Amino acid sequence: MRTYDHDAFRAAYGKVLAKWPADRETVTVPTPFGPAHVNACGPRGAPPLVLLPGGGGATSASWYAQAARLGRERRVLAVDLPGAAGLSGTDGGPAPRTVDDLVVWLDAVLDGLGVDEVSVGGHSYGAWIALHHALRRAPGRVRRLFLLDPTQCFAGYRATYLLHALPVLLRPTPRRVRAFLAWETGGAALDPDWLRLQEAAAGFPAAKPVTGPRPSPARLRGLDVPVLLFVAANGRALPHSRLRSSAGTPVTYEVAARARELLPRVETVVLPDVSHHALPPAAPCELGRRLTEFLR
């Protein structure tokens, strides 16, 4: 049986973290589920922006491309998820088991950072957590919400995606992680340091992730805060079938259309030439530009 190498993971994490702006600092805050590790940058007095990574070995360090741009005007606060790959630990405490646990955890993180109102964003599984938190805490605590190719929010997974992900889920190894990412990204060039971190996270002693159904249409229709939804045009995780107008012209993606149907204050942006797992390290110009405008 392969022994997990914590030192290799920390070394790989550190190399990716070195890509953050020079003013990056580490903050650790207590929560009922153990200490939360936060990578922060940007002016201390600037409006706060919390970023949540995806699942499956993703960490807060992977937000470096967005932190470099958003940290000019925002206090960027990227958090490692509890019980998952990263530097947030449970220290013998319980791991979150329900969606409500995750909401309590994120509230504790915000309290520990001294943040009352905040903009929140997440990628993939992190977007699912951010959306559930906003549904329970907006508009009092959450001012704005952005979702980067969110999973289990407006649609389920593609069957082909789950089939390719199964070997990684059953027995994660660096080789299987690399093969899966090569398939999902269509062989796109990936940051080699980030890729090594993903490989080093294979077999991380993580707790069972909290899962659950998609939010109900009634709850989504009641979310009265601005939402910005990004769709990865080349992503293979979500059923991004193109919907067409009567003239046969592609007009939108199914997931974006579903979000516009349910959310009262949503903008949707399709990011061309990028896949689900190339994000967030990939930094399409449209992503940075639209997100900066949205947060202003």
PDB file of N, CA, C and O in Angstrom, residues 69-70 228 230 269 284-296:
ATOM      1  N   ARG A  69      -4.641  39.579  -9.512  1.00  0.00           N
ATOM      2  CA  ARG A  69      -5.408  40.678 -10.093  1.00  0.00           C
ATOM      3  C   ARG A  69      -6.372  41.292  -9.083  1.00  0.00           C
ATOM      4  O   ARG A  69      -6.417  42.507  -8.900  1.00  0.00           O
ATOM      5  N   LEU A  70      -7.129  40.447  -8.389  1.00  0.00           N
ATOM      6  CA  LEU A  70      -8.157  40.955  -7.477  1.00  0.00           C
ATOM      7  C   LEU A  70      -7.547  41.591  -6.235  1.00  0.00           C
ATOM      8  O   LEU A  70      -8.174  42.449  -5.607  1.00  0.00           O
ATOM      9  N   LEU A 228     -22.682  36.171 -10.210  1.00  0.00           N
ATOM     10  CA  LEU A 228     -21.980  36.089 -11.480  1.00  0.00           C
ATOM     11  C   LEU A 228     -21.572  34.635 -11.697  1.00  0.00           C
ATOM     12  O   LEU A 228     -20.830  34.063 -10.889  1.00  0.00           O
ATOM     13  N   PHE A 230     -19.800  31.814 -14.132  1.00  0.00           N
ATOM     14  CA  PHE A 230     -18.913  31.529 -15.244  1.00  0.00           C
ATOM     15  C   PHE A 230     -19.075  30.075 -15.668  1.00  0.00           C
ATOM     16  O   PHE A 230     -19.098  29.178 -14.821  1.00  0.00           O
ATOM     17  N   VAL A 269     -21.518  34.231 -17.899  1.00  0.00           N
ATOM     18  CA  VAL A 269     -20.415  34.453 -18.827  1.00  0.00           C
ATOM     19  C   VAL A 269     -19.859  33.098 -19.247  1.00  0.00           C
ATOM     20  O   VAL A 269     -19.552  32.264 -18.389  1.00  0.00           O
ATOM     21  N   PRO A 284      -8.250  33.311 -18.008  1.00  0.00           N
ATOM     22  CA  PRO A 284      -8.724  33.982 -19.218  1.00  0.00           C
ATOM     23  C   PRO A 284      -8.972  35.464 -18.942  1.00  0.00           C
ATOM     24  O   PRO A 284      -9.451  35.839 -17.868  1.00  0.00           O
ATOM     25  N   CYS A 285      -8.634  36.309 -19.892  1.00  0.00           N
ATOM     26  CA  CYS A 285      -8.808  37.754 -19.704  1.00  0.00           C
ATOM     27  C   CYS A 285     -10.241  38.095 -19.330  1.00  0.00           C
ATOM     28  O   CYS A 285     -10.491  38.973 -18.500  1.00  0.00           O
ATOM     29  N   GLU A 286     -11.194  37.393 -19.966  1.00  0.00           N
ATOM     30  CA  GLU A 286     -12.610  37.682 -19.701  1.00  0.00           C
ATOM     31  C   GLU A 286     -12.979  37.388 -18.257  1.00  0.00           C
ATOM     32  O   GLU A 286     -13.781  38.107 -17.654  1.00  0.00           O
ATOM     33  N   LEU A 287     -12.367  36.377 -17.659  1.00  0.00           N
ATOM     34  CA  LEU A 287     -12.646  36.046 -16.263  1.00  0.00           C
ATOM     35  C   LEU A 287     -12.218  37.186 -15.353  1.00  0.00           C
ATOM     36  O   LEU A 287     -13.002  37.666 -14.525  1.00  0.00           O
ATOM     37  N   GLY A 288     -10.977  37.639 -15.501  1.00  0.00           N
ATOM     38  CA  GLY A 288     -10.502  38.721 -14.643  1.00  0.00           C
ATOM     39  C   GLY A 288     -11.251  40.012 -14.847  1.00  0.00           C
ATOM     40  O   GLY A 288     -11.596  40.706 -13.887  1.00  0.00           O
ATOM     41  N   ARG A 289     -11.531  40.344 -16.109  1.00  0.00           N
ATOM     42  CA  ARG A 289     -12.211  41.602 -16.408  1.00  0.00           C
ATOM     43  C   ARG A 289     -13.634  41.623 -15.863  1.00  0.00           C
ATOM     44  O   ARG A 289     -14.030  42.568 -15.163  1.00  0.00           O
ATOM     45  N   ARG A 290     -14.395  40.575 -16.145  1.00  0.00           N
ATOM     46  CA  ARG A 290     -15.788  40.560 -15.704  1.00  0.00           C
ATOM     47  C   ARG A 290     -15.897  40.451 -14.191  1.00  0.00           C
ATOM     48  O   ARG A 290     -16.779  41.051 -13.573  1.00  0.00           O
ATOM     49  N   LEU A 291     -15.011  39.694 -13.574  1.00  0.00           N
ATOM     50  CA  LEU A 291     -15.069  39.550 -12.134  1.00  0.00           C
ATOM     51  C   LEU A 291     -14.704  40.846 -11.423  1.00  0.00           C
ATOM     52  O   LEU A 291     -15.348  41.246 -10.445  1.00  0.00           O
ATOM     53  N   THR A 292     -13.715  41.559 -11.953  1.00  0.00           N
ATOM     54  CA  THR A 292     -13.339  42.854 -11.374  1.00  0.00           C
ATOM     55  C   THR A 292     -14.495  43.838 -11.469  1.00  0.00           C
ATOM     56  O   THR A 292     -14.818  44.555 -10.507  1.00  0.00           O
ATOM     57  N   GLU A 293     -15.134  43.886 -12.637  1.00  0.00           N
ATOM     58  CA  GLU A 293     -16.286  44.796 -12.819  1.00  0.00           C
ATOM     59  C   GLU A 293     -17.426  44.414 -11.882  1.00  0.00           C
ATOM     60  O   GLU A 293     -18.072  45.282 -11.283  1.00  0.00           O
ATOM     61  N   PHE A 294     -17.686  43.132 -11.777  1.00  0.00           N
ATOM     62  CA  PHE A 294     -18.796  42.650 -10.937  1.00  0.00           C
ATOM     63  C   PHE A 294     -18.583  43.022  -9.467  1.00  0.00           C
ATOM     64  O   PHE A 294     -19.517  43.480  -8.789  1.00  0.00           O
ATOM     65  N   LEU A 295     -17.382  42.873  -8.980  1.00  0.00           N
ATOM     66  CA  LEU A 295     -17.117  43.155  -7.566  1.00  0.00           C
ATOM     67  C   LEU A 295     -17.160  44.647  -7.268  1.00  0.00           C
ATOM     68  O   LEU A 295     -17.426  45.048  -6.126  1.00  0.00           O
ATOM     69  N   ARG A 296     -16.892  45.467  -8.255  1.00  0.00           N
ATOM     70  CA  ARG A 296     -16.992  46.907  -8.042  1.00  0.00           C
ATOM     71  C   ARG A 296     -18.448  47.342  -7.879  1.00  0.00           C
ATOM     72  O   ARG A 296     -18.692  48.377  -7.294  1.00  0.00           O
TER      73      ARG A 296
END
